mmCIF file of C-alpha atoms and ligand atoms in Angstrom:
data_model
loop_
_atom_site.group_PDB
_atom_site.id
_atom_site.type_symbol
_atom_site.label_atom_id
_atom_site.label_comp_id
_atom_site.label_asym_id
_atom_site.label_seq_id
_atom_site.Cartn_x
_atom_site.Cartn_y
_atom_site.Cartn_z
ATOM 1 C CA MET F 1 -0.602 -17.630 -2.283
ATOM 2 C CA ARG F 2 2.423 -19.312 -0.710
ATOM 3 C CA VAL F 3 5.262 -16.980 0.146
ATOM 4 C CA SER F 4 8.844 -18.249 0.212
ATOM 5 C CA PRO F 5 12.283 -17.019 -0.935
ATOM 6 C CA GLU F 6 12.251 -19.652 -3.700
ATOM 7 C CA LYS F 7 8.842 -18.747 -5.141
ATOM 8 C CA THR F 8 8.176 -15.116 -4.292
ATOM 9 C CA ARG F 9 9.638 -12.112 -6.065
ATOM 10 C CA ILE F 10 9.394 -9.021 -3.917
ATOM 11 C CA GLY F 11 9.323 -5.428 -5.148
ATOM 12 C CA PHE F 12 10.469 -2.648 -2.837
ATOM 13 C CA ILE F 13 9.783 1.068 -3.372
ATOM 14 C CA GLY F 14 11.073 3.786 -1.011
ATOM 15 C CA LEU F 15 14.675 3.152 0.034
ATOM 16 C CA GLY F 16 15.129 5.789 2.727
ATOM 17 C CA ILE F 17 16.168 5.568 6.372
ATOM 18 C CA MET F 18 13.784 2.640 6.932
ATOM 19 C CA GLY F 19 13.321 1.094 3.500
ATOM 20 C CA ARG F 20 17.000 0.568 2.701
ATOM 21 C CA PRO F 21 17.817 -1.673 5.679
ATOM 22 C CA MET F 22 14.487 -3.504 5.337
ATOM 23 C CA ALA F 23 15.278 -4.268 1.693
ATOM 24 C CA ARG F 24 18.770 -5.424 2.693
ATOM 25 C CA ASN F 25 17.248 -7.857 5.212
ATOM 26 C CA LEU F 26 14.971 -9.355 2.544
ATOM 27 C CA LEU F 27 17.980 -9.895 0.267
ATOM 28 C CA ARG F 28 19.877 -11.533 3.128
ATOM 29 C CA ALA F 29 16.904 -13.847 3.718
ATOM 30 C CA GLY F 30 17.262 -15.058 0.110
ATOM 31 C CA TYR F 31 14.368 -13.208 -1.578
ATOM 32 C CA ARG F 32 14.745 -11.975 -5.151
ATOM 33 C CA LEU F 33 14.237 -8.227 -4.926
ATOM 34 C CA VAL F 34 13.279 -5.585 -7.510
ATOM 35 C CA VAL F 35 13.715 -2.042 -6.239
ATOM 36 C CA HIS F 36 12.859 1.560 -7.099
ATOM 37 C CA ASN F 37 13.450 4.912 -5.402
ATOM 38 C CA ARG F 38 13.100 8.591 -6.364
ATOM 39 C CA SER F 39 16.825 9.292 -5.986
ATOM 40 C CA ARG F 40 19.229 6.839 -7.610
ATOM 41 C CA ALA F 41 21.953 6.310 -4.991
ATOM 42 C CA PRO F 42 20.045 3.843 -2.773
ATOM 43 C CA VAL F 43 18.944 1.878 -5.864
ATOM 44 C CA MET F 44 22.576 1.453 -6.906
ATOM 45 C CA GLU F 45 23.491 0.411 -3.367
ATOM 46 C CA LEU F 46 20.844 -2.327 -3.362
ATOM 47 C CA VAL F 47 21.720 -3.448 -6.910
ATOM 48 C CA ALA F 48 25.327 -3.905 -5.737
ATOM 49 C CA LEU F 49 23.955 -6.261 -3.080
ATOM 50 C CA GLY F 50 22.036 -8.378 -5.626
ATOM 51 C CA ALA F 51 18.725 -6.560 -6.210
ATOM 52 C CA THR F 52 17.375 -5.691 -9.676
ATOM 53 C CA ASP F 53 16.584 -2.108 -10.714
ATOM 54 C CA GLY F 54 12.851 -1.985 -11.555
ATOM 55 C CA GLY F 55 13.233 1.379 -13.335
ATOM 56 C CA SER F 56 9.780 2.645 -12.338
ATOM 57 C CA PRO F 57 6.905 1.650 -10.041
ATOM 58 C CA ALA F 58 5.181 -0.032 -13.022
ATOM 59 C CA GLY F 59 8.412 -1.939 -13.766
ATOM 60 C CA VAL F 60 8.614 -3.100 -10.161
ATOM 61 C CA GLY F 61 4.947 -4.139 -10.243
ATOM 62 C CA GLN F 62 5.430 -6.167 -13.417
ATOM 63 C CA ALA F 63 8.364 -8.107 -11.976
ATOM 64 C CA SER F 64 6.890 -8.855 -8.529
ATOM 65 C CA ASP F 65 4.424 -11.110 -6.733
ATOM 66 C CA VAL F 66 4.429 -8.892 -3.643
ATOM 67 C CA VAL F 67 5.353 -5.201 -3.578
ATOM 68 C CA ILE F 68 6.340 -3.350 -0.413
ATOM 69 C CA THR F 69 6.125 0.460 -0.245
ATOM 70 C CA MET F 70 7.984 2.461 2.427
ATOM 71 C CA LEU F 71 7.244 6.067 1.439
ATOM 72 C CA PRO F 72 6.903 9.296 3.455
ATOM 73 C CA ASP F 73 3.203 10.198 3.256
ATOM 74 C CA THR F 74 -0.259 9.488 1.796
ATOM 75 C CA PRO F 75 0.202 11.502 -1.464
ATOM 76 C CA ASP F 76 3.514 9.692 -2.111
ATOM 77 C CA VAL F 77 1.827 6.288 -1.837
ATOM 78 C CA GLU F 78 -1.066 7.450 -4.029
ATOM 79 C CA GLN F 79 1.336 8.706 -6.692
ATOM 80 C CA VAL F 80 3.494 5.566 -6.675
ATOM 81 C CA VAL F 81 0.506 3.232 -6.817
ATOM 82 C CA PHE F 82 -2.013 5.056 -9.030
ATOM 83 C CA GLY F 83 -0.010 7.867 -10.709
ATOM 84 C CA PRO F 84 1.409 7.775 -14.270
ATOM 85 C CA GLY F 85 3.760 4.788 -14.595
ATOM 86 C CA GLY F 86 2.430 3.636 -11.224
ATOM 87 C CA LEU F 87 2.333 0.180 -9.679
ATOM 88 C CA VAL F 88 -1.184 -0.629 -10.917
ATOM 89 C CA GLU F 89 0.057 -0.374 -14.487
ATOM 90 C CA GLY F 90 2.377 -3.324 -13.813
ATOM 91 C CA MET F 91 0.885 -5.453 -11.020
ATOM 92 C CA ARG F 92 -1.050 -8.581 -12.004
ATOM 93 C CA PRO F 93 -4.321 -9.841 -10.501
ATOM 94 C CA GLY F 94 -3.434 -12.094 -7.555
ATOM 95 C CA SER F 95 -0.408 -10.006 -6.573
ATOM 96 C CA VAL F 96 -0.249 -8.106 -3.274
ATOM 97 C CA LEU F 97 0.723 -4.613 -2.159
ATOM 98 C CA ILE F 98 2.029 -4.303 1.412
ATOM 99 C CA ASP F 99 2.195 -0.629 2.344
ATOM 100 C CA MET F 100 4.515 -0.261 5.344
ATOM 101 C CA SER F 101 4.585 3.569 5.230
ATOM 102 C CA THR F 102 2.671 5.529 7.868
ATOM 103 C CA ILE F 103 -0.283 7.074 6.039
ATOM 104 C CA SER F 104 -3.973 7.926 6.470
ATOM 105 C CA PRO F 105 -6.217 5.030 7.580
ATOM 106 C CA THR F 106 -9.113 6.424 5.519
ATOM 107 C CA ALA F 107 -7.040 6.778 2.345
ATOM 108 C CA THR F 108 -5.697 3.267 2.959
ATOM 109 C CA ARG F 109 -9.215 1.822 2.860
ATOM 110 C CA THR F 110 -9.889 3.662 -0.411
ATOM 111 C CA PHE F 111 -6.604 2.427 -1.942
ATOM 112 C CA ALA F 112 -7.394 -1.172 -0.895
ATOM 113 C CA GLU F 113 -10.855 -0.914 -2.479
ATOM 114 C CA ARG F 114 -9.466 0.471 -5.755
ATOM 115 C CA LEU F 115 -6.877 -2.326 -5.869
ATOM 116 C CA ARG F 116 -9.468 -5.002 -5.053
ATOM 117 C CA GLU F 117 -11.372 -3.944 -8.201
ATOM 118 C CA LYS F 118 -8.251 -4.941 -10.165
ATOM 119 C CA GLY F 119 -7.853 -8.239 -8.292
ATOM 120 C CA ILE F 120 -4.830 -6.959 -6.328
ATOM 121 C CA GLY F 121 -4.687 -7.573 -2.557
ATOM 122 C CA MET F 122 -3.488 -4.956 -0.087
ATOM 123 C CA LEU F 123 -2.271 -5.003 3.502
ATOM 124 C CA ASP F 124 -1.462 -1.893 5.545
ATOM 125 C CA ALA F 125 1.499 -2.827 7.733
ATOM 126 C CA PRO F 126 3.104 0.224 9.337
ATOM 127 C CA VAL F 127 5.989 -0.313 11.711
ATOM 128 C CA SER F 128 7.538 0.925 14.926
ATOM 129 C CA GLY F 129 11.093 0.461 16.162
ATOM 130 C CA GLY F 130 12.968 3.071 14.133
ATOM 131 C CA GLN F 131 16.096 2.794 12.060
ATOM 132 C CA ARG F 132 17.664 0.368 14.521
ATOM 133 C CA GLY F 133 14.635 -1.926 14.416
ATOM 134 C CA ALA F 134 14.756 -1.820 10.608
ATOM 135 C CA GLU F 135 18.466 -2.678 10.562
ATOM 136 C CA GLU F 136 18.187 -5.477 13.095
ATOM 137 C CA GLY F 137 14.947 -6.915 11.670
ATOM 138 C CA THR F 138 13.201 -6.384 15.008
ATOM 139 C CA LEU F 139 10.417 -3.980 14.011
ATOM 140 C CA ALA F 140 6.975 -4.067 15.569
ATOM 141 C CA ILE F 141 4.544 -4.539 12.668
ATOM 142 C CA MET F 142 0.815 -3.761 12.956
ATOM 143 C CA VAL F 143 -1.248 -5.183 10.128
ATOM 144 C CA GLY F 144 -4.623 -4.342 8.605
ATOM 145 C CA GLY F 145 -6.401 -6.110 5.754
ATOM 146 C CA GLU F 146 -7.748 -9.615 5.111
ATOM 147 C CA GLU F 147 -6.482 -12.017 7.765
ATOM 148 C CA THR F 148 -5.874 -14.847 5.276
ATOM 149 C CA LEU F 149 -3.666 -12.527 3.224
ATOM 150 C CA PHE F 150 -1.831 -11.508 6.390
ATOM 151 C CA GLU F 151 -1.165 -15.163 7.226
ATOM 152 C CA ALA F 152 0.086 -15.818 3.679
ATOM 153 C CA CYS F 153 2.518 -12.897 3.936
ATOM 154 C CA ARG F 154 3.691 -13.706 7.474
ATOM 155 C CA PRO F 155 7.076 -15.129 6.282
ATOM 156 C CA ILE F 156 7.930 -11.682 4.857
ATOM 157 C CA PHE F 157 6.964 -9.924 8.085
ATOM 158 C CA GLN F 158 9.088 -12.413 10.049
ATOM 159 C CA VAL F 159 12.170 -11.270 8.131
ATOM 160 C CA LEU F 160 11.498 -7.607 8.909
ATOM 161 C CA GLY F 161 10.182 -7.694 12.449
ATOM 162 C CA ARG F 162 9.766 -9.578 15.686
ATOM 163 C CA HIS F 163 6.523 -8.329 17.154
ATOM 164 C CA ILE F 164 3.922 -8.907 14.440
ATOM 165 C CA VAL F 165 0.265 -8.297 15.310
ATOM 166 C CA TYR F 166 -2.811 -8.621 13.108
ATOM 167 C CA ILE F 167 -5.039 -5.694 14.096
ATOM 168 C CA GLY F 168 -8.159 -5.957 11.901
ATOM 169 C CA PRO F 169 -9.606 -5.013 8.497
ATOM 170 C CA SER F 170 -8.082 -2.582 6.015
ATOM 171 C CA GLY F 171 -6.914 0.646 7.698
ATOM 172 C CA ALA F 172 -6.735 -0.915 11.187
ATOM 173 C CA GLY F 173 -2.943 -1.207 10.968
ATOM 174 C CA GLN F 174 -2.689 2.516 10.218
ATOM 175 C CA LEU F 175 -5.094 3.397 13.026
ATOM 176 C CA CYS F 176 -2.889 1.348 15.388
ATOM 177 C CA LYS F 177 0.175 3.222 14.145
ATOM 178 C CA ALA F 178 -1.575 6.550 14.873
ATOM 179 C CA CYS F 179 -2.083 5.314 18.455
ATOM 180 C CA ASN F 180 1.607 4.384 18.599
ATOM 181 C CA GLN F 181 2.658 7.850 17.438
ATOM 182 C CA ILE F 182 0.451 9.525 20.052
ATOM 183 C CA VAL F 183 2.177 7.588 22.829
ATOM 184 C CA VAL F 184 5.675 8.248 21.451
ATOM 185 C CA ALA F 185 5.011 11.985 20.898
ATOM 186 C CA ILE F 186 3.571 12.686 24.324
ATOM 187 C CA THR F 187 6.338 10.663 25.985
ATOM 188 C CA LEU F 188 8.914 12.604 23.977
ATOM 189 C CA GLN F 189 7.377 15.846 25.201
ATOM 190 C CA ALA F 190 7.424 14.578 28.814
ATOM 191 C CA VAL F 191 11.064 13.479 28.580
ATOM 192 C CA GLY F 192 12.050 16.811 27.012
ATOM 193 C CA GLU F 193 10.267 18.832 29.699
ATOM 194 C CA ALA F 194 11.803 16.758 32.518
ATOM 195 C CA LEU F 195 15.366 17.031 31.197
ATOM 196 C CA VAL F 196 15.097 20.778 30.466
ATOM 197 C CA LEU F 197 13.678 21.355 33.973
ATOM 198 C CA ALA F 198 16.604 19.454 35.534
ATOM 199 C CA GLU F 199 19.140 21.295 33.373
ATOM 200 C CA HIS F 200 17.808 24.747 34.274
ATOM 201 C CA SER F 201 17.478 23.900 37.962
ATOM 202 C CA GLY F 202 21.189 23.149 38.234
ATOM 203 C CA VAL F 203 20.610 19.383 38.531
ATOM 204 C CA ASP F 204 22.562 17.030 36.242
ATOM 205 C CA PRO F 205 20.017 15.853 33.621
ATOM 206 C CA ALA F 206 22.153 12.777 32.827
ATOM 207 C CA ARG F 207 21.779 11.587 36.417
ATOM 208 C CA VAL F 208 18.065 12.364 36.325
ATOM 209 C CA ARG F 209 17.710 10.182 33.207
ATOM 210 C CA GLU F 210 19.734 7.411 34.837
ATOM 211 C CA ALA F 211 17.583 7.491 37.988
ATOM 212 C CA LEU F 212 14.306 7.580 36.045
ATOM 213 C CA LEU F 213 15.324 4.587 33.931
ATOM 214 C CA GLY F 214 15.177 2.435 37.062
ATOM 215 C CA GLY F 215 11.632 3.426 38.042
ATOM 216 C CA PHE F 216 8.068 3.767 36.801
ATOM 217 C CA ALA F 217 9.020 6.562 34.367
ATOM 218 C CA ALA F 218 11.329 4.246 32.410
ATOM 219 C CA SER F 219 10.652 3.970 28.668
ATOM 220 C CA ARG F 220 12.465 3.395 25.384
ATOM 221 C CA VAL F 221 11.877 7.069 24.590
ATOM 222 C CA LEU F 222 13.618 8.123 27.821
ATOM 223 C CA GLU F 223 16.435 5.671 27.110
ATOM 224 C CA VAL F 224 17.100 6.407 23.429
ATOM 225 C CA HIS F 225 15.780 9.933 22.886
ATOM 226 C CA GLY F 226 16.700 11.119 26.361
ATOM 227 C CA GLN F 227 20.273 10.195 25.465
ATOM 228 C CA ARG F 228 20.027 12.065 22.145
ATOM 229 C CA MET F 229 18.751 15.151 23.976
ATOM 230 C CA LEU F 230 21.637 14.994 26.463
ATOM 231 C CA LYS F 231 24.201 14.613 23.681
ATOM 232 C CA GLY F 232 22.521 17.239 21.502
ATOM 233 C CA ASP F 233 22.793 14.787 18.599
ATOM 234 C CA PHE F 234 19.709 15.262 16.448
ATOM 235 C CA THR F 235 20.817 13.338 13.356
ATOM 236 C CA PRO F 236 17.677 11.463 12.185
ATOM 237 C CA GLY F 237 16.495 8.717 13.151
ATOM 238 C CA PHE F 238 12.974 9.797 12.605
ATOM 239 C CA ARG F 239 12.568 13.223 11.057
ATOM 240 C CA ALA F 240 10.510 15.727 13.051
ATOM 241 C CA ALA F 241 8.555 16.540 9.857
ATOM 242 C CA LEU F 242 7.401 12.919 9.621
ATOM 243 C CA HIS F 243 6.234 12.837 13.242
ATOM 244 C CA HIS F 244 4.377 16.122 12.648
ATOM 245 C CA LYS F 245 2.698 14.384 9.676
ATOM 246 C CA ASP F 246 1.805 11.382 11.874
ATOM 247 C CA LEU F 247 0.152 13.535 14.545
ATOM 248 C CA HIS F 248 -1.812 15.296 11.807
ATOM 249 C CA LEU F 249 -3.044 11.822 10.779
ATOM 250 C CA ALA F 250 -3.848 10.954 14.413
ATOM 251 C CA LEU F 251 -5.838 14.187 14.879
ATOM 252 C CA GLY F 252 -7.745 13.415 11.656
ATOM 253 C CA ALA F 253 -8.559 9.940 12.988
ATOM 254 C CA GLY F 254 -9.672 11.555 16.265
ATOM 255 C CA ARG F 255 -11.992 13.944 14.421
ATOM 256 C CA ALA F 256 -13.425 11.081 12.353
ATOM 257 C CA ALA F 257 -14.173 9.103 15.526
ATOM 258 C CA GLY F 258 -15.346 12.127 17.567
ATOM 259 C CA VAL F 259 -12.492 11.660 20.047
ATOM 260 C CA PRO F 260 -10.707 14.776 21.399
ATOM 261 C CA LEU F 261 -6.917 14.348 21.611
ATOM 262 C CA PRO F 262 -5.791 17.465 23.527
ATOM 263 C CA ALA F 263 -2.218 16.438 24.385
ATOM 264 C CA THR F 264 -1.657 15.159 20.837
ATOM 265 C CA ALA F 265 -2.805 18.540 19.517
ATOM 266 C CA LEU F 266 -0.272 20.341 21.725
ATOM 267 C CA VAL F 267 2.692 18.238 20.591
ATOM 268 C CA HIS F 268 1.473 18.495 16.983
ATOM 269 C CA GLU F 269 1.707 22.288 17.238
ATOM 270 C CA LEU F 270 5.165 22.170 18.838
ATOM 271 C CA LEU F 271 6.484 19.814 16.149
ATOM 272 C CA GLY F 272 4.906 22.183 13.619
ATOM 273 C CA ALA F 273 6.893 25.054 15.144
ATOM 274 C CA LEU F 274 10.067 22.987 14.842
ATOM 275 C CA VAL F 275 9.320 22.319 11.163
ATOM 276 C CA ALA F 276 8.400 25.992 10.523
ATOM 277 C CA SER F 277 11.728 27.086 12.015
ATOM 278 C CA GLY F 278 13.580 25.009 9.395
ATOM 279 C CA ARG F 279 14.397 22.072 11.678
ATOM 280 C CA GLY F 280 11.995 19.481 10.239
ATOM 281 C CA ASP F 281 14.848 17.300 8.997
ATOM 282 C CA LEU F 282 16.295 16.948 12.504
ATOM 283 C CA ASP F 283 15.362 13.934 14.602
ATOM 284 C CA HIS F 284 12.036 14.369 16.429
ATOM 285 C CA SER F 285 13.931 14.429 19.751
ATOM 286 C CA ALA F 286 14.957 17.980 18.671
ATOM 287 C CA LEU F 287 11.678 18.918 20.347
ATOM 288 C CA ALA F 288 14.009 19.476 23.334
ATOM 289 C CA LEU F 289 15.604 22.409 21.480
ATOM 290 C CA LEU F 290 12.219 24.122 21.316
ATOM 291 C CA LEU F 291 11.582 23.483 25.018
ATOM 292 C CA ARG F 292 14.969 24.999 25.854
ATOM 293 C CA GLN F 293 14.038 28.056 23.773
ATOM 294 C CA LEU F 294 10.710 28.355 25.604
ATOM 295 C CA ALA F 295 12.740 28.378 28.821
ATOM 296 C CA GLY F 296 14.648 31.358 27.452
ATOM 297 C CA ARG F 297 17.821 29.399 26.690
ATOM 298 C CA THR F 298 19.465 28.393 23.412
HETATM 299 P P1 NAP M 301 12.727 8.768 4.335
HETATM 300 O O1 NAP M 301 14.091 8.524 4.875
HETATM 301 O O2 NAP M 301 12.300 10.137 3.957
HETATM 302 O O3 NAP M 301 12.558 7.768 3.075
HETATM 303 C C1 NAP M 301 11.527 7.849 2.154
HETATM 304 C C2 NAP M 301 12.048 7.306 0.826
HETATM 305 O O4 NAP M 301 10.976 7.319 -0.120
HETATM 306 C C3 NAP M 301 13.196 8.156 0.251
HETATM 307 O O5 NAP M 301 14.237 7.286 -0.151
HETATM 308 C C4 NAP M 301 12.536 8.839 -0.939
HETATM 309 O O6 NAP M 301 13.420 9.084 -2.009
HETATM 310 C C5 NAP M 301 11.509 7.818 -1.354
HETATM 311 N N1 NAP M 301 10.431 8.424 -2.128
HETATM 312 C C6 NAP M 301 9.679 9.492 -1.814
HETATM 313 N N2 NAP M 301 8.770 9.731 -2.776
HETATM 314 C C7 NAP M 301 8.981 8.787 -3.734
HETATM 315 C C8 NAP M 301 8.379 8.508 -4.984
HETATM 316 N N3 NAP M 301 7.378 9.250 -5.448
HETATM 317 N N4 NAP M 301 8.850 7.466 -5.705
HETATM 318 C C9 NAP M 301 9.870 6.716 -5.254
HETATM 319 N N5 NAP M 301 10.481 6.926 -4.055
HETATM 320 C C10 NAP M 301 10.039 7.954 -3.316
HETATM 321 O O7 NAP M 301 11.610 8.236 5.339
HETATM 322 P P2 NAP M 301 11.727 7.032 6.403
HETATM 323 O O8 NAP M 301 12.208 7.563 7.691
HETATM 324 O O9 NAP M 301 12.379 5.859 5.761
HETATM 325 O O10 NAP M 301 10.158 6.729 6.599
HETATM 326 C C11 NAP M 301 9.371 6.050 5.642
HETATM 327 C C12 NAP M 301 7.995 5.802 6.239
HETATM 328 O O11 NAP M 301 8.131 5.008 7.429
HETATM 329 C C13 NAP M 301 7.270 7.084 6.673
HETATM 330 O O12 NAP M 301 5.888 6.955 6.439
HETATM 331 C C14 NAP M 301 7.564 7.164 8.164
HETATM 332 O O13 NAP M 301 6.564 7.905 8.855
HETATM 333 C C15 NAP M 301 7.585 5.698 8.546
HETATM 334 N N6 NAP M 301 8.402 5.341 9.727
HETATM 335 C C16 NAP M 301 9.658 5.887 9.913
HETATM 336 C C17 NAP M 301 10.394 5.514 11.043
HETATM 337 C C18 NAP M 301 11.777 6.088 11.327
HETATM 338 O O14 NAP M 301 12.262 5.928 12.466
HETATM 339 N N7 NAP M 301 12.434 6.730 10.388
HETATM 340 C C19 NAP M 301 9.867 4.605 11.949
HETATM 341 C C20 NAP M 301 8.625 4.053 11.712
HETATM 342 C C21 NAP M 301 7.890 4.416 10.595
HETATM 343 P P3 NAP M 301 14.550 10.254 -1.975
HETATM 344 O O15 NAP M 301 15.829 9.522 -1.731
HETATM 345 O O16 NAP M 301 14.479 10.878 -3.321
HETATM 346 O O17 NAP M 301 14.161 11.205 -0.869
#
């Protein structure tokens, strides 16, 4: 398969915080795009920019050579691909599914196997870099699946991201993403604890952040999410409920490999508490709110 804007029709399903700007970037790069989403508003927005409304996952599958999914969780991908009116009802042998959602590595391998039986290729290609990375086309993309298929699809990845790494066979991209989410979550926890400690010790947390950004503790999480914590602006971004889901996936991968992940388990529980208290739709940096509460402050 040769991928190019002239030859390749791309389907896109899941037009949320990440999917919408990614789809926009593909349109800008000249690809013909067929889209679908559960709610209608983002579909209409993309149609106004030149995309076609696929009507259903099967409709998208029928009209596309490559389909990208950017959905919340494993059951969503399963439903869109294999459910009634799902992608497999429309996709032809020789076409390719690129799942860029963050989902279970084990389920990914099963999905790829089921698709292979129908002659459909699959890559797992989860991303890191957030809404801004999606908008600017600078995502980090970690890819699992057949390497030849990855190479064929590289032009699509180059529109969406800058740091594109082939990780290994099916599911390896998702395993890599689980590793990514462990590092982000534990760093988020560390940044939250540091800033709450400064705040409640009478030391200006903004100056603490500024000082730390120049030393060994510097990180993107301290820069971006530290700033969100200081401002108290928890508009997502990345919803806490989704990060809770990702750590659940990471802990499952740990159990499967016999690897204890104690710090991951702690942050998983804290994000769970945030979700249980009705704040799952806030940005994951709202973890700081919980830490403030633990310190007896609101
Ligand atoms: P989101 O804003 O919740 O978007 C998900 C989209 O999928 C929504 O537009 C939703 O439609 C649609 N959808 C859900 N179920 C569907 C179905 N059955 N059929 C069709 N459309 C369906 O989530 P997001 O932040 O874009 O994240 C998407 C994925 O990327 C997740 O796996 C997440 O973990 C991962 N991710 C997110 C970020 C980030 O910073 N946000 C970064 C890296 C990776 P509605 O409009 O009806 O809700």
